[in-house]
PDB file of C-alpha atoms (C1' of nucleotides) in Angstrom:
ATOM      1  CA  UNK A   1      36.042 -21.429 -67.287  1.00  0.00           C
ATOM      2  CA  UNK A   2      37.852 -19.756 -69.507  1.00  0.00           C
ATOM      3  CA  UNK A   3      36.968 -18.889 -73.030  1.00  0.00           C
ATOM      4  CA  UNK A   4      39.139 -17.548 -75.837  1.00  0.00           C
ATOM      5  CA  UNK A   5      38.417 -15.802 -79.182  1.00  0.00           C
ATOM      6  CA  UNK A   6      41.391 -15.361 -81.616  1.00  0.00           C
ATOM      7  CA  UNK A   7      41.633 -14.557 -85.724  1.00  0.00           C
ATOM      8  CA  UNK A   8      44.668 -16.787 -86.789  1.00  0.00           C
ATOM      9  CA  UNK A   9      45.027 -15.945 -90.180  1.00  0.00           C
ATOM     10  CA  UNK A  10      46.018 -18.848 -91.580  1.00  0.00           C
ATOM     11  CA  UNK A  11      45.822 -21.955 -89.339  1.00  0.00           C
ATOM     12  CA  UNK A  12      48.304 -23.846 -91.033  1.00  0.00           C
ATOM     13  CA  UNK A  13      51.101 -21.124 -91.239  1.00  0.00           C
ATOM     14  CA  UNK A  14      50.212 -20.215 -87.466  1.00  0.00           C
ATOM     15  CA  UNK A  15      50.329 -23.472 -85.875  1.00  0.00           C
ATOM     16  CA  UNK A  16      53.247 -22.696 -83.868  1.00  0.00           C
ATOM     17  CA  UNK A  17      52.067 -19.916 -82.298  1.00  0.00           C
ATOM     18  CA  UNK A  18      48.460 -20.892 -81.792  1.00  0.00           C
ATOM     19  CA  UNK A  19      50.174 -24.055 -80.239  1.00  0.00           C
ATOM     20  CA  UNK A  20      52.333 -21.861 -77.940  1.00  0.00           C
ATOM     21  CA  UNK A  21      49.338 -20.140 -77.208  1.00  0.00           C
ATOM     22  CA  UNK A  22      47.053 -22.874 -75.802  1.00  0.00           C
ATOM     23  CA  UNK A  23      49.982 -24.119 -73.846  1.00  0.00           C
ATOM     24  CA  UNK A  24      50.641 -21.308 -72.230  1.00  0.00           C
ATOM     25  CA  UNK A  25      47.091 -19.351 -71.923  1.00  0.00           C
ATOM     26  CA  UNK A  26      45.251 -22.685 -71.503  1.00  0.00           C
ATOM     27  CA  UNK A  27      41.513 -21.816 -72.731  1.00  0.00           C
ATOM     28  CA  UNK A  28      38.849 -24.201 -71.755  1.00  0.00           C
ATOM     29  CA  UNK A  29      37.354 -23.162 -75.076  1.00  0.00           C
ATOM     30  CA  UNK A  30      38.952 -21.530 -77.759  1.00  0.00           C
ATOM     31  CA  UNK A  31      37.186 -19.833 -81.213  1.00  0.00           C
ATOM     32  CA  UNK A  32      38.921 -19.327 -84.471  1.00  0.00           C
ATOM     33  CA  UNK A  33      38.471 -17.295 -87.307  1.00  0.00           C
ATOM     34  CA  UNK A  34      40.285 -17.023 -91.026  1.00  0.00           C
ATOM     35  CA  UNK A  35      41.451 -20.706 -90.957  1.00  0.00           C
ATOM     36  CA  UNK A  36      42.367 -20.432 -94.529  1.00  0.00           C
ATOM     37  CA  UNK A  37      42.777 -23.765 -94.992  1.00  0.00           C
ATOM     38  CA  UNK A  38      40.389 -26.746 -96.793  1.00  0.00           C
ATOM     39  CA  UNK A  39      38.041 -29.034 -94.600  1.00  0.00           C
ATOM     40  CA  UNK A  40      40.995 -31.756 -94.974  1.00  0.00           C
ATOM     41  CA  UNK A  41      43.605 -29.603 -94.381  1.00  0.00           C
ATOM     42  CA  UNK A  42      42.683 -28.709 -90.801  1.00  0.00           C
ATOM     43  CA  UNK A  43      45.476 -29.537 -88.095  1.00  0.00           C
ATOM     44  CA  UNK A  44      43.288 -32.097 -86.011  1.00  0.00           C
ATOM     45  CA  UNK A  45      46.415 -34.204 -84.884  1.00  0.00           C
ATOM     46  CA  UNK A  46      48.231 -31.019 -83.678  1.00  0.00           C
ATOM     47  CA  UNK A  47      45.115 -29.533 -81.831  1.00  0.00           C
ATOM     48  CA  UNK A  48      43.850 -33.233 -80.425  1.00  0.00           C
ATOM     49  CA  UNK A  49      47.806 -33.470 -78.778  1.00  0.00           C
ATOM     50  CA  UNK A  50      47.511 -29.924 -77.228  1.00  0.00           C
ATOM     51  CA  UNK A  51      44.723 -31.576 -75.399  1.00  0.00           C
ATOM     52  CA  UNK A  52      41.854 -29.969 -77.243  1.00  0.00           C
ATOM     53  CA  UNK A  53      38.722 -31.653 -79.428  1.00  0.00           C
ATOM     54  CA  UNK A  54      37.424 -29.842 -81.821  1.00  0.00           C
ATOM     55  CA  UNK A  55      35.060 -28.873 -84.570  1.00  0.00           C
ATOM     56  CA  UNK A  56      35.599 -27.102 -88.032  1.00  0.00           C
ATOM     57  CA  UNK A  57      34.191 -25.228 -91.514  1.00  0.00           C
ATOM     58  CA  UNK A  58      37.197 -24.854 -93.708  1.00  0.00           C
ATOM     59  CA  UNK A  59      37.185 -23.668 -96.606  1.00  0.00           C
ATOM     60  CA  UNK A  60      39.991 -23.630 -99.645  1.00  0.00           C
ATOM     61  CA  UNK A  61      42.178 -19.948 -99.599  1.00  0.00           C
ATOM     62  CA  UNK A  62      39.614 -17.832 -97.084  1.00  0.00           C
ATOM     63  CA  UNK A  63      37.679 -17.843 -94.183  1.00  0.00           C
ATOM     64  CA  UNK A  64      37.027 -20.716 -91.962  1.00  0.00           C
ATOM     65  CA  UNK A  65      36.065 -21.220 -88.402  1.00  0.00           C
ATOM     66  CA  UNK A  66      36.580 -23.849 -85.506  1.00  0.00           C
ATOM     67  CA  UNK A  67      35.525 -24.598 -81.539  1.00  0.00           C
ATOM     68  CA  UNK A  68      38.234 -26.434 -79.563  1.00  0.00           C
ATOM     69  CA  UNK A  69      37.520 -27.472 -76.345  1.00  0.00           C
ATOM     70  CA  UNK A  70      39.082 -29.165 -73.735  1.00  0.00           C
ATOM     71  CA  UNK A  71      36.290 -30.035 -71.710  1.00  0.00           C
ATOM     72  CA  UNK A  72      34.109 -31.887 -73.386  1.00  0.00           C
ATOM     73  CA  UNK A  73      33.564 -32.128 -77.944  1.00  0.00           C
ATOM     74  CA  UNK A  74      31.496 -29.652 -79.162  1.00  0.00           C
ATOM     75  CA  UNK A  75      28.038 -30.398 -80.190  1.00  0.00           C
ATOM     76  CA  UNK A  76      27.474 -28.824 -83.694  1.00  0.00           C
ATOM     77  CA  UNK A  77      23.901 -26.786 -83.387  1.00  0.00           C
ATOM     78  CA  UNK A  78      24.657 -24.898 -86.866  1.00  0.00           C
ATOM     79  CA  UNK A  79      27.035 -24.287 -89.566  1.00  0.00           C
ATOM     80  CA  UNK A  80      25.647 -21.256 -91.396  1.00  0.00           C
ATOM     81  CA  UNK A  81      23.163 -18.368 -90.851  1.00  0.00           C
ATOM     82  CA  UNK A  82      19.981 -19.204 -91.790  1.00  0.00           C
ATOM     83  CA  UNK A  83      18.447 -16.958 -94.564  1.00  0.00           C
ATOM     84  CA  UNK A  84      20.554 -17.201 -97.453  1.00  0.00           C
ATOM     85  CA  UNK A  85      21.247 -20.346 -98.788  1.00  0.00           C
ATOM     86  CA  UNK A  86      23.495 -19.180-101.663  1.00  0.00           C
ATOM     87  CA  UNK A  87      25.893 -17.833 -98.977  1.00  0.00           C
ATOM     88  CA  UNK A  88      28.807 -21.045 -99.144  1.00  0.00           C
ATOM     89  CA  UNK A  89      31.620 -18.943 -97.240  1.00  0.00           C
ATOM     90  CA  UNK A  90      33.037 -20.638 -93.922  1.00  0.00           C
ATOM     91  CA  UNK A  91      32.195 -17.750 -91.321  1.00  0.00           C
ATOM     92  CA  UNK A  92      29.719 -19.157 -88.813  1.00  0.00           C
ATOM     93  CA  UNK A  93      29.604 -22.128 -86.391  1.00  0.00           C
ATOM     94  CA  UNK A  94      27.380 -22.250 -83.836  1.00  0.00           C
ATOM     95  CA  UNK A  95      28.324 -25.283 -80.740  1.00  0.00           C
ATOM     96  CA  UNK A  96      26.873 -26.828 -77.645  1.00  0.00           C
ATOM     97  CA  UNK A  97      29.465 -27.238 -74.798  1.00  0.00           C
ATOM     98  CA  UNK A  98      28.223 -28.016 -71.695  1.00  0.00           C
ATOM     99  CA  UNK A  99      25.125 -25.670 -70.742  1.00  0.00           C
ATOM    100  CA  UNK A 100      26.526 -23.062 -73.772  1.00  0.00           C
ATOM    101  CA  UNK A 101      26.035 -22.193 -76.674  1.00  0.00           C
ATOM    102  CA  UNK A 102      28.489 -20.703 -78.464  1.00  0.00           C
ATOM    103  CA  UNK A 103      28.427 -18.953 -81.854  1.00  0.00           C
ATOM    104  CA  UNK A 104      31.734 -18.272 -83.355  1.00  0.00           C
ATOM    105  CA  UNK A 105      31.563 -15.872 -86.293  1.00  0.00           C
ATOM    106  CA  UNK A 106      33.523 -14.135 -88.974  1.00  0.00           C
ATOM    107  CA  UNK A 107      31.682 -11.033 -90.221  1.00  0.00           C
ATOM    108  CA  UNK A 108      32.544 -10.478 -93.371  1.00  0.00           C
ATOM    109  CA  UNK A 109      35.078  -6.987 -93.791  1.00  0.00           C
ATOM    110  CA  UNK A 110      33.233  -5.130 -96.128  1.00  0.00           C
ATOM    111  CA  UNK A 111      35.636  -3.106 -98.147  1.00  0.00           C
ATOM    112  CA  UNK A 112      35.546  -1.128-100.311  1.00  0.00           C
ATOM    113  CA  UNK A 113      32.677   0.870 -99.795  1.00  0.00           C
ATOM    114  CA  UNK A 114      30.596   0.935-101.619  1.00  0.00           C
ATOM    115  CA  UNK A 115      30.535  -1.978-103.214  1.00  0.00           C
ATOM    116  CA  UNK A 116      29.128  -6.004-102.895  1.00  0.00           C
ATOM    117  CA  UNK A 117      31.524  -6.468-100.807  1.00  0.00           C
ATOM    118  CA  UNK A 118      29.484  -4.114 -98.249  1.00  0.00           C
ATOM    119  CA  UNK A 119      26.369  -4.646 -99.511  1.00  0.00           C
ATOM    120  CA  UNK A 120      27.381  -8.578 -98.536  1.00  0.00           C
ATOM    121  CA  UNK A 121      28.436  -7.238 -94.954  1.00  0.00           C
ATOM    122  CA  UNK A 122      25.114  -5.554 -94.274  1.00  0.00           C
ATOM    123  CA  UNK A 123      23.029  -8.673 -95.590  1.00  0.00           C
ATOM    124  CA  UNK A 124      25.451 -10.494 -93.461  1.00  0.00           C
ATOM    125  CA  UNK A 125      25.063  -8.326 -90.681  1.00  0.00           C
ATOM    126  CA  UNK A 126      21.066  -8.565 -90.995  1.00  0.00           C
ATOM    127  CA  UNK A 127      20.938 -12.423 -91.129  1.00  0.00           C
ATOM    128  CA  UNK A 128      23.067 -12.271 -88.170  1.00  0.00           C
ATOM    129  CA  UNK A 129      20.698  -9.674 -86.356  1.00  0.00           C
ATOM    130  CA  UNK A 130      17.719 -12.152 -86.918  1.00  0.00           C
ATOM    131  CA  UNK A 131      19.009 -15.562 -85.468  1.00  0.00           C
ATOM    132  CA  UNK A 132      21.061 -13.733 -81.966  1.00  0.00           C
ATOM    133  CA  UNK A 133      17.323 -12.266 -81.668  1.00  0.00           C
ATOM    134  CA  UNK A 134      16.113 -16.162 -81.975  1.00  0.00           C
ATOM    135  CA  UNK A 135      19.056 -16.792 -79.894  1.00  0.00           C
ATOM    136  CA  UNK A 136      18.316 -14.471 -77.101  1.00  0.00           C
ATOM    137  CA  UNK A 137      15.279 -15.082 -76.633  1.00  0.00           C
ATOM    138  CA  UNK A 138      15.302 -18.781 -75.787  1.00  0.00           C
ATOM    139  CA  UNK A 139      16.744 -17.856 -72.704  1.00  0.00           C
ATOM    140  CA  UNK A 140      19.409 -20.424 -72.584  1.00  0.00           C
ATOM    141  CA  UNK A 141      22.818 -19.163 -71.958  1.00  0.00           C
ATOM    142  CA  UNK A 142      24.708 -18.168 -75.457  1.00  0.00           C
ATOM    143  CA  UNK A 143      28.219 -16.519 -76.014  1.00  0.00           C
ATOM    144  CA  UNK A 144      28.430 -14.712 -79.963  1.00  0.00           C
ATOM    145  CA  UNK A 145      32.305 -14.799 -80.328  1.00  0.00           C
ATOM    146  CA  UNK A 146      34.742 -13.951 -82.804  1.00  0.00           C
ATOM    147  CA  UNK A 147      35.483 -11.314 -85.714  1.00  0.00           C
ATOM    148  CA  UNK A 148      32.647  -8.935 -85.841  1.00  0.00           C
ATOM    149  CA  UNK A 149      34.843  -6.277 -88.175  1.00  0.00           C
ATOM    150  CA  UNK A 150      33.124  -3.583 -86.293  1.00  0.00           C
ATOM    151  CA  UNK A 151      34.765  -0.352 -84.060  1.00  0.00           C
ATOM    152  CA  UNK A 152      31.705   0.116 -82.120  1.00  0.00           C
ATOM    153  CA  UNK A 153      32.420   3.333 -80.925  1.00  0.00           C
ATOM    154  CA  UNK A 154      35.511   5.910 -81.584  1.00  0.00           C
ATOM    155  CA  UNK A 155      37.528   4.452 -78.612  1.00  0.00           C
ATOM    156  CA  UNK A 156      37.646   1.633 -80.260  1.00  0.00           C
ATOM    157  CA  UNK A 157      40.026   2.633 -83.017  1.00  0.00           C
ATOM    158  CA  UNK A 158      43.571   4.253 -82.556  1.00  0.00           C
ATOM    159  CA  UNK A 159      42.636   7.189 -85.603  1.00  0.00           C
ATOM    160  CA  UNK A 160      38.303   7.564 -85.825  1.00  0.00           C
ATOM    161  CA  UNK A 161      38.724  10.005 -88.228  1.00  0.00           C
ATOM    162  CA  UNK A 162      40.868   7.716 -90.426  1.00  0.00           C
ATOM    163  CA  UNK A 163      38.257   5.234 -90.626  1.00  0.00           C
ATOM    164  CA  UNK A 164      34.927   7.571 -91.248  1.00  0.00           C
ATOM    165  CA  UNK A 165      34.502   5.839 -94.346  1.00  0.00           C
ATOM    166  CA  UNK A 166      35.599   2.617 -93.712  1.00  0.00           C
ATOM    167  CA  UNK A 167      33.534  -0.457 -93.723  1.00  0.00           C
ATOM    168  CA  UNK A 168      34.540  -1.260 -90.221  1.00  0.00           C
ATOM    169  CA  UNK A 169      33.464   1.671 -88.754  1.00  0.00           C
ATOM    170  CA  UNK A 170      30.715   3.616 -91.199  1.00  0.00           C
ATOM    171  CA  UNK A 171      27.865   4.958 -89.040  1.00  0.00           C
ATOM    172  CA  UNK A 172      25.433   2.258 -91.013  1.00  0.00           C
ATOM    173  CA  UNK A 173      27.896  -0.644 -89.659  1.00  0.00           C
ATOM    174  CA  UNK A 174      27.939   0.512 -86.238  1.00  0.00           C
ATOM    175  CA  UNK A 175      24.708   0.921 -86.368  1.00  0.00           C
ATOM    176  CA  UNK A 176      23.919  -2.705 -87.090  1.00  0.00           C
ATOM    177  CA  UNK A 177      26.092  -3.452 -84.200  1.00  0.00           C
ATOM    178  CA  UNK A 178      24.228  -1.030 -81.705  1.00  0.00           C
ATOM    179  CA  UNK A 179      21.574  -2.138 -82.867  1.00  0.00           C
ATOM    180  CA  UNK A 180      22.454  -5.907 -82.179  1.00  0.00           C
ATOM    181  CA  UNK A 181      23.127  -5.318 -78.404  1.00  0.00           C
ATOM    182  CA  UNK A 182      19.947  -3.418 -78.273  1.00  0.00           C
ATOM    183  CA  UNK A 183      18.418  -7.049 -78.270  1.00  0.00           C
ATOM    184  CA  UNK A 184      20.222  -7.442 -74.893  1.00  0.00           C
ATOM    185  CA  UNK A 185      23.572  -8.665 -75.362  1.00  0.00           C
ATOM    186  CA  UNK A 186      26.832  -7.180 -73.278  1.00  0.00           C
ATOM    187  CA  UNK A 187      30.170  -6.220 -74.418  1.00  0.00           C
ATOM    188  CA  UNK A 188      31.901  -8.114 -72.216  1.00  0.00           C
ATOM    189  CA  UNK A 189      35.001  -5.959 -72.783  1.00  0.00           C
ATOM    190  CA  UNK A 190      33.130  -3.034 -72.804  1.00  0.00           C
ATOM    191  CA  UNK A 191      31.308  -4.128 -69.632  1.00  0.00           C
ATOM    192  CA  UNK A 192      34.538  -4.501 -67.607  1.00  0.00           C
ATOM    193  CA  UNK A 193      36.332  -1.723 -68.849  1.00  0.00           C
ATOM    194  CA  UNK A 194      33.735   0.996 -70.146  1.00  0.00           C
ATOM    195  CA  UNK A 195      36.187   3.451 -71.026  1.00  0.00           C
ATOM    196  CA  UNK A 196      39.521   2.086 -71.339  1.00  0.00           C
ATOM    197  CA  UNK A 197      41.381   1.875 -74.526  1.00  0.00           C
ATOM    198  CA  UNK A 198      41.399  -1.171 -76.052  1.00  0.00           C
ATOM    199  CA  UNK A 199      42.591  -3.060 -79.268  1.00  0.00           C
ATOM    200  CA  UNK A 200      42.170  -6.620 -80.485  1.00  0.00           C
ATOM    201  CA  UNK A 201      44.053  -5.898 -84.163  1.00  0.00           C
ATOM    202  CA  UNK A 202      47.673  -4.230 -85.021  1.00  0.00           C
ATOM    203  CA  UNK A 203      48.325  -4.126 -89.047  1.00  0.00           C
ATOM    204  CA  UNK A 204      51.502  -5.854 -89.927  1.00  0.00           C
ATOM    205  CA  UNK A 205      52.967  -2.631 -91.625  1.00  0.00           C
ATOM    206  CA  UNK A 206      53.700   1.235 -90.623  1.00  0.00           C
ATOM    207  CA  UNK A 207      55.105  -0.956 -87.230  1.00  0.00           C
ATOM    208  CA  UNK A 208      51.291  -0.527 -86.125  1.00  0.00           C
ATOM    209  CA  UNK A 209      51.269  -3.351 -83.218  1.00  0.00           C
ATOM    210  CA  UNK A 210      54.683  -1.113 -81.734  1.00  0.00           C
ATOM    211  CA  UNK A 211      53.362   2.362 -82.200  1.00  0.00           C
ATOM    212  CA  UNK A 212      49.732   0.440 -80.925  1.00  0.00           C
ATOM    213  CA  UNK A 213      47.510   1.367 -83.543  1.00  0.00           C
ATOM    214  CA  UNK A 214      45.380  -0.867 -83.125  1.00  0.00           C
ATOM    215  CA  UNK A 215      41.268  -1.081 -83.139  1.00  0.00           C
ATOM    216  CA  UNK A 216      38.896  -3.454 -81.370  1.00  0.00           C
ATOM    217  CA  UNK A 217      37.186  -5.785 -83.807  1.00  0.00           C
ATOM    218  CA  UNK A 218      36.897  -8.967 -82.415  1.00  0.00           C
ATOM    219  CA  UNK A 219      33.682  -9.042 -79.487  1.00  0.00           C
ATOM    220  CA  UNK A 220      32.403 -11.302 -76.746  1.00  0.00           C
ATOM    221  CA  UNK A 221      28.903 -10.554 -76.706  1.00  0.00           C
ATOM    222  CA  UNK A 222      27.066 -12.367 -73.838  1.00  0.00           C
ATOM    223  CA  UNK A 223      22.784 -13.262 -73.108  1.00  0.00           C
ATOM    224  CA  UNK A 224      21.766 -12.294 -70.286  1.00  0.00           C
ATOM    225  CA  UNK A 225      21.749 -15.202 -68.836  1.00  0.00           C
ATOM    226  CA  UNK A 226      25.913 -15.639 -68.862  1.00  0.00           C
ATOM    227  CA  UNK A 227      26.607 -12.171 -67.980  1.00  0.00           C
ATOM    228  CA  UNK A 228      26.106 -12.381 -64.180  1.00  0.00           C
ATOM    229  CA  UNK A 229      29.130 -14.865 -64.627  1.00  0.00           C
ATOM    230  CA  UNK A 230      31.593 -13.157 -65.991  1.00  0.00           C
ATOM    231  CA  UNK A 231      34.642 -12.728 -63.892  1.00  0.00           C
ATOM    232  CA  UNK A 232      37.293 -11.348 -66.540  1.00  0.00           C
ATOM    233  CA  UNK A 233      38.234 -10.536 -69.880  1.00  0.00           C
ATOM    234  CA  UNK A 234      40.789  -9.235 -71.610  1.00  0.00           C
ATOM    235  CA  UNK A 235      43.030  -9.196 -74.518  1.00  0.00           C
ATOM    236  CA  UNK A 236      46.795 -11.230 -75.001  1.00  0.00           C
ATOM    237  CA  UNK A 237      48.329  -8.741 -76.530  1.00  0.00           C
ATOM    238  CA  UNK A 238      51.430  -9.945 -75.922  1.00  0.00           C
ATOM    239  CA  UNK A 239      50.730 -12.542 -78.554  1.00  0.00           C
ATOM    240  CA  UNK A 240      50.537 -10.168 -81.288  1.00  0.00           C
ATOM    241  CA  UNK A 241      54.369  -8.784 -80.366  1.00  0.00           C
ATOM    242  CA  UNK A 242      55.496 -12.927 -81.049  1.00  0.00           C
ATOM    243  CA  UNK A 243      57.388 -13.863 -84.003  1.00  0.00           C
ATOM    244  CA  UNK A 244      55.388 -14.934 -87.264  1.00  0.00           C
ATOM    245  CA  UNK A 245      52.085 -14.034 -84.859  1.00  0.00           C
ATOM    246  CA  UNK A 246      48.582 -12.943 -86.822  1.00  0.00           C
ATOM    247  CA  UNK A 247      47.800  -9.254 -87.013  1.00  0.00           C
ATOM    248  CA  UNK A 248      44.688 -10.265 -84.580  1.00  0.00           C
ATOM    249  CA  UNK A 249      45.524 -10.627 -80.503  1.00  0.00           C
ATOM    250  CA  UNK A 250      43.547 -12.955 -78.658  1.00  0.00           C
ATOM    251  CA  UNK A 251      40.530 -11.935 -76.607  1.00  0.00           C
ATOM    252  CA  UNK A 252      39.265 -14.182 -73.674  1.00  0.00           C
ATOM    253  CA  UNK A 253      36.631 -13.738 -71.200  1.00  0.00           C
ATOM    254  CA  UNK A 254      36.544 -15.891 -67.714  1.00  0.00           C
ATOM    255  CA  UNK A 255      32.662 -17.493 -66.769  1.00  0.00           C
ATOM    256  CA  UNK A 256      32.209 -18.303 -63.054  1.00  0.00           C
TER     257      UNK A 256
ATOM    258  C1'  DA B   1      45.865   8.818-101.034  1.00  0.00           C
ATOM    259  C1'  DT B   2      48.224   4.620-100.722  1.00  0.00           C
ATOM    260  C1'  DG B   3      47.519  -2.763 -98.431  1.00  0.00           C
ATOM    261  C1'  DC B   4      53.658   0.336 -96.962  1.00  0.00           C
ATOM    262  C1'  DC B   5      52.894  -6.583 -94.829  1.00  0.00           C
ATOM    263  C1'  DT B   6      51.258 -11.420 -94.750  1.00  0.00           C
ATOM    264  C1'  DT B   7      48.849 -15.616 -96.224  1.00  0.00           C
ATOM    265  C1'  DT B   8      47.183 -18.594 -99.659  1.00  0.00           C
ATOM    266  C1'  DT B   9      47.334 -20.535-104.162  1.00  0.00           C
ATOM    267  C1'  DA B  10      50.249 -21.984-107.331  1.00  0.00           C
ATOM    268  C1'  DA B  11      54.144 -21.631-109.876  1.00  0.00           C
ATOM    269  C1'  DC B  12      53.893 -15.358-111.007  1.00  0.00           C
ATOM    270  C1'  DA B  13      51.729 -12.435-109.515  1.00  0.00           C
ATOM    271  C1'  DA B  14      47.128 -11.892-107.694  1.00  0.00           C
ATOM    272  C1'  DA B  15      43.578 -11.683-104.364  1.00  0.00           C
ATOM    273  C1'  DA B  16      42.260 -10.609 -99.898  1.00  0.00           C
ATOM    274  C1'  DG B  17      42.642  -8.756 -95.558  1.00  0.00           C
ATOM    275  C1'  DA B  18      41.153  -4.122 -92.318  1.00  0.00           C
TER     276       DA B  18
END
DNA sequence: ATGCCTTTTAACAAAAGA
């Protein structure tokens, strides 16, 4: 089985290419992040004729997340982090599929720092921290997917000392994110490929995606009770070279 | 130092992204 994780930026302007992408990459399960587009405005027709069911939060100019699956609609088990109830943006939607449960999340970025905006991240962050310990601990088998905004570690990002004060890489942030894998989640990139260099984003200007600077911001973070099936994983980065493509590549991990 | 591009919204720039 395979599963996919991939920040379209803008659903509606990158239906071609997400199109061309499940056609040709065919994920059993794909996560999406910055739909930018209203509940009403979400493709459905498009993505039910590429074969795939699916499930959505949109939300009018920003954010947004979806499941599609092709084996199976997804069960909806949440639509927001518990713990702040004044928190309306579209960035987390947690599904059954089968025996998983998949969260697929859109941390906010964070910038400028510092700020609300990163002051919002951290709270974010925190909420986030609480539930995957829920999560984790009820021993069922649970995939966190998506846009965590995060360069875990400085092989993660083509310039580290660029991005010293940066939201997506400030020690607090990574941190957090050490911190949430102390729980007993795996990188599943990380896992496969513990030192390789890796990127999941390419800016659209200074020709980053050809001169590959690029970081690695978008995570598959697995329970323990997945990880003894993961086969692969890996990034399309291929995708990201495509005409009118998002400045995020697609990551994908394959389950036994 | 810098959003240098791109998307959305809306009708022109502005906001946001990372």
């Amino acid at each position: 089985m395979k599963i996919a994780t991939y920040n379209v930026n803008g659903v509606n302007g990158r239906l071609p290419v997400l199109l061309r992408w499940l056609s040709e990459t065919q994920p059993d399960i794909a996560c999406l992040q910055e739909l930018k587009a209203p509940q009403e405005k979400f493709p459905e027709e498009a993505i039910l004729e590429a074969g795939y069911e699916a499930l959505w939060l949109g939300q009018k100019s920003w954010n947004g997340v979806a499941v599609l699956s092709k084996i199976g609609k997804p069960e909806v088990s949440r639509t927001s982090l518990p713990g702040d109830d004044s928190d309306d943006a579209s960035r987390y939607l947690e599904v059954k599929v089968k025996d998983l449960i998949i969260a697929c999340l859109y941390l906010p970025n964070g910038n400028p720092v510092p700020g609300p905006k990163f002051d919002y991240k951290m709270g974010w962050f925190e909420r986030l921290d609480a539930h995957a310990e829920m999560l984790i601990n009820s021993g069922k088998k649970v995939i966190l997917a998506g846009d965590f905004n995060v360069m875990p570690t400085e092989n993660d990002v083509y310039k580290p000392e660029k991005f010293k004060n940066d939201a997506l890489f400030l020690p607090e942030i990574r941190e957090a994110f050490h911190n949430l894998i102390g729980q007993g989640w795996t990188d599943a990139i990380r896992h496969l490929y513990p030192n390789e260099t890796i990127y999941t984003f390419w800016d659209y200007f200074r020709n980053a995606y050809q001169r590959n600077a690029g970081m690695r911001i978008d995570h598959f973070l697995l329970s323990p009770e997945v990880l003894p099936q993961l086969k692969k994983a890996g990034v399309d980065t291929d995708v990201r070279g495509w005409e009118k493509s998002s400045d995020h590549g697609p990551v994908w991990i394959e389950l036994k």
